[in-house]
Amino acid sequence: MGRKRKNMTYRVDLNSDLGESFGTYTLGMDEEVLSHISSANVACGWHAGDAETMAKTVRLAKEKGVAVGAHPGFPDLVGFGRRKMTISPAEAKAYIQYQLGALMAFAQAEGLSVQHVKPHGALYNMSAVDMNLALAICEGIAAVDKNIIFMGLAGSCHMEAAKQAGLRAAGEVFADRGYQADGTLVPRGKPGDMVTDEDVAVNRVLCMVKEGVVEAVDGTLVPVKADTVCIHGDNPHAVAFAAKLRAALESEGVEIANLEKMFA
Amino acid sequence: MGRKRKNMTYRVDLNSDLGESFGTYTLGMDEEVLSHISSANVACGWHAGDAETMAKTVRLAKEKGVAVGAHPGFPDLVGFGRRKMTISPAEAKAYIQYQLGALMAFAQAEGLSVQHVKPHGALYNMSAVDMNLALAICEGIAAVDKNIIFMGLAGSCHMEAAKQAGLRAAGEVFADRGYQADGTLVPRGKPGDMVTDEDVAVNRVLCMVKEGVVEAVDGTLVPVKADTVCIHGDNPHAVAFAAKLRAALESEGVEIANLEKMFA
Amino acid sequence: MGRKRKNMTYRVDLNSDLGESFGTYTLGMDEEVLSHISSANVACGWHAGDAETMAKTVRLAKEKGVAVGAHPGFPDLVGFGRRKMTISPAEAKAYIQYQLGALMAFAQAEGLSVQHVKPHGALYNMSAVDMNLALAICEGIAAVDKNIIFMGLAGSCHMEAAKQAGLRAAGEVFADRGYQADGTLVPRGKPGDMVTDEDVAVNRVLCMVKEGVVEAVDGTLVPVKADTVCIHGDNPHAVAFAAKLRAALESEGVEIANLEKMFA
Amino acid sequence: MGRKRKNMTYRVDLNSDLGESFGTYTLGMDEEVLSHISSANVACGWHAGDAETMAKTVRLAKEKGVAVGAHPGFPDLVGFGRRKMTISPAEAKAYIQYQLGALMAFAQAEGLSVQHVKPHGALYNMSAVDMNLALAICEGIAAVDKNIIFMGLAGSCHMEAAKQAGLRAAGEVFADRGYQADGTLVPRGKPGDMVTDEDVAVNRVLCMVKEGVVEAVDGTLVPVKADTVCIHGDNPHAVAFAAKLRAALESEGVEIANLEKMFA
């Protein structure tokens, strides 16, 4: 659940995937969504993004006071990192370190530190259910810098792997996705996979953050550690929802805080 | 010239391009040449090298007590970074920072710092004669970390650009290349471009290091700042020459020291 | 100039660069612009486009009755093929053949032939003024299939190289660009580089097609072989202009015909 | 089994993966192995090979009288196409067509036709057991040219998919691999996976070609359609075995013939 502070207020981080433009190709409404989030997951050039886009994205995030994290993915630009690839733990570790390092340089050039790492796409999904892969990723990060926070699927292998590797773990929840009784997401394409009603979505997030529970598709109340909420920024509708969600959280006394602040 | 110490001894760095294998493709006798050098220029995955190779190369360098530097190149794997590309200063800056950062992560994972940056191939050659490009590169490095040393062609734009950017500059000389009266290298393919006699090559290096001069093709004695000597490691013959050169330098009282030590 | 037929009508081809989307990134209004052109230059995956996009673009062109050609570029996706690269004639030849072949497969799968090849971006610009490069490209195409038409800058090395290689050459002209007295384009950024008034642009094309001349920035009337007019399709405004230009040409008795038809 | 001709002789094809060098990286003893084989599987630039290497490989094959085929793989150069990727049938189809087309251009430039397609690495292994993937590949080939022969794992989905797509299917067998009772290969790492004794390997091939059976690890005699034998050419030992195997086949009255000849 969102961190409850001594004075009985709550805190949650809002994160979004940014810097996904590539060369002449633009993607995402980065400037707009940056006004509503506290942590930016910056693509690192393997599944999306390029060096100049990374530099620009870090600068933008700094201007908006948003913390930056690495969003490393598979080496699959044409597939946007969304296709499963069978890689070894050693490969996973090296791939994470490479991409994390690239972002570190751009962050340092702006006087920032990399706050967190959140794997992208298929690498996120695969490592959420594969402890070996999750551990390789977390150990790769920890070897570089133990102060970096691992952002992963709340309740998944991600959380345990981060802990084992000595990293702080931030549990990510989704406003627009259905949950199963075991705390995992309803697979896309199955009944109840998406929450389409915006008000319902906002209320679910409030419940996850303040009560630490989410109602699963079968009606079960499932405990969930909601440190950060995934925000989409790929279209005007998504950005409007981000604004709406943030306003609702704040009006309910939930402070929007980046992970570093939350875990301080 | 090589740094003369108070007690009248000399120092010089020996550097070599390493980590140029890629995936299943192997290139270079990295382990062998590491025994003879003091600074390793590690390919960063754009013109050669890959994430796992970088991790392995940094580990090997650490074991051998050799300092590591980034060897960034153009995004041109099939051309091995040897083909000219027209890129903007902003692109050059971002490309250097990306590749430098990637190596920083692997170095940090081994408890090392990145000692230096030496541009690769066409990026080296182009920036040696293009002050804007050289400045973009050096400013890119300085923005990330002012403690990093810039290794470039002795007497070229590289040295001035590094200075302007607030970086320490290490002048690189070549044992096997002819020089012109203005201190530049004789272009490949022109008479006197290569020094093929090994004894002559060794003596030229000794002269550059101890006297700070090199004899140009027209007989002129040209002043040269020889902080580091480029060592090849792509074949057994090259490795044997590296051993021979190092032995000659040491028997003449020249200490082999990496750049950090030299500039300390 | 546009081909004048026996019955005193004129013909010209309208071409546009298509299939420039890549993976999840979309670019260009391909479907819309296909309604107004007769020849499509299909990106071949090196500077833009990907295998699935190529397949889809060829299908779309077939549906609209538009001829397809290969639009090969430098291996520079992040630079969109717009950056100069120094490649050898042997490399140029192989690069063209590779990309042409890839498109041939998608064309064959739809029962089509590849009508033409038009180099993209920096490869177009460089080969327009470099006879060796232009020849390497044209000889590469001719070795694969002498029936393929080479589309290049009217009045440039392109035309002569195609002829020497035994290929038919289609001269491309631009509605929105200024010309110099020697028939070359006014470089971008120089006064008179762009023709911004749409009516002026339309009249210039009519004059090039029907009279075979264009007025240069200095007022000179320059002869020009206008076989095909470059049409942009990257924004609604460009597509609207394409429709306007086509309507003007047709109302002036100019038949829009693809290159194969024109050269038949 | 190998094709038995009317006059009671036998025929078999010997194939090898060639053209796997990339840029400055060299791999494989292509020239040497070409002396011993009848069909060359040419890498198409996605998992190995590059445009110039393809051109050179096709020329070499032509000089040696060896038929050429496309050897398409996953877009995974760093993994050499050996890592599983989850791709859709539409992607598989487009990927095969792209790579096949590229080779078609180089073949046409030498006056040759592409004889066959054999998927590479993980794409081979995955499609051997996944009928949907195998069909997508075979339909992709058939859409381009029904005369192309599909080379795949004898007894696998490959054979049936080729048939359904209207392609001729060539069954590939392995001299150095163990078979299971169901005709599949013993997975690498399991007992009996490799046949290390050269004389045993030669005899197994003779038996597969002349008798149409192979002895599985459990002693069962398994029927197998041995149209082509996989030959390795990555080291001197492998090349020597290729020569030995070919000599043994010929001395036993087996004619070495490429697939086109065999299926004529």
Coordinates of C-alpha atoms in Angstrom, one line a residue, chain A residues 20-27 47-52 77-80 82-83, chain C residues 20-27 47-52 77-80 82-83:
Chain A
E20 CA 10.2 6.5 -26.3
S21 CA 10.7 8.6 -29.4
F22 CA 13.5 7.4 -31.8
G23 CA 15.3 9.5 -34.3
T24 CA 12.7 11.1 -36.5
Y25 CA 9.9 9.1 -35.0
T26 CA 8.0 10.7 -32.1
L27 CA 6.0 8.8 -29.6
H47 CA 13.6 -1.1 -27.5
A48 CA 12.9 2.6 -27.9
G49 CA 14.7 5.9 -27.4
D50 CA 18.0 7.1 -28.6
A51 CA 20.9 9.0 -27.1
E52 CA 19.7 12.4 -28.0
L77 CA 13.6 -2.0 -31.6
V78 CA 11.3 -3.2 -34.3
G79 CA 9.2 -5.2 -31.7
F80 CA 9.4 -2.3 -29.1
R82 CA 7.3 -6.4 -26.3
R83 CA 8.3 -9.8 -27.7
Chain C
E20 CA 8.5 4.9 -43.6
S21 CA 6.8 3.6 -40.5
F22 CA 8.9 1.4 -38.3
G23 CA 7.6 -1.1 -35.7
T24 CA 5.3 0.7 -33.4
Y25 CA 6.3 4.1 -34.9
T26 CA 4.1 5.4 -37.6
L27 CA 5.1 8.1 -40.1
H47 CA 16.8 4.0 -42.8
A48 CA 13.1 3.5 -42.3
G49 CA 10.5 0.8 -42.8
D50 CA 10.5 -2.8 -41.6
A51 CA 9.5 -6.1 -43.2
E52 CA 5.9 -6.0 -42.2
L77 CA 17.8 4.2 -38.8
V78 CA 18.4 6.7 -36.0
G79 CA 19.5 9.3 -38.6
F80 CA 16.7 8.4 -41.0
R82 CA 19.8 11.7 -43.9
R83 CA 23.4 11.8 -42.7

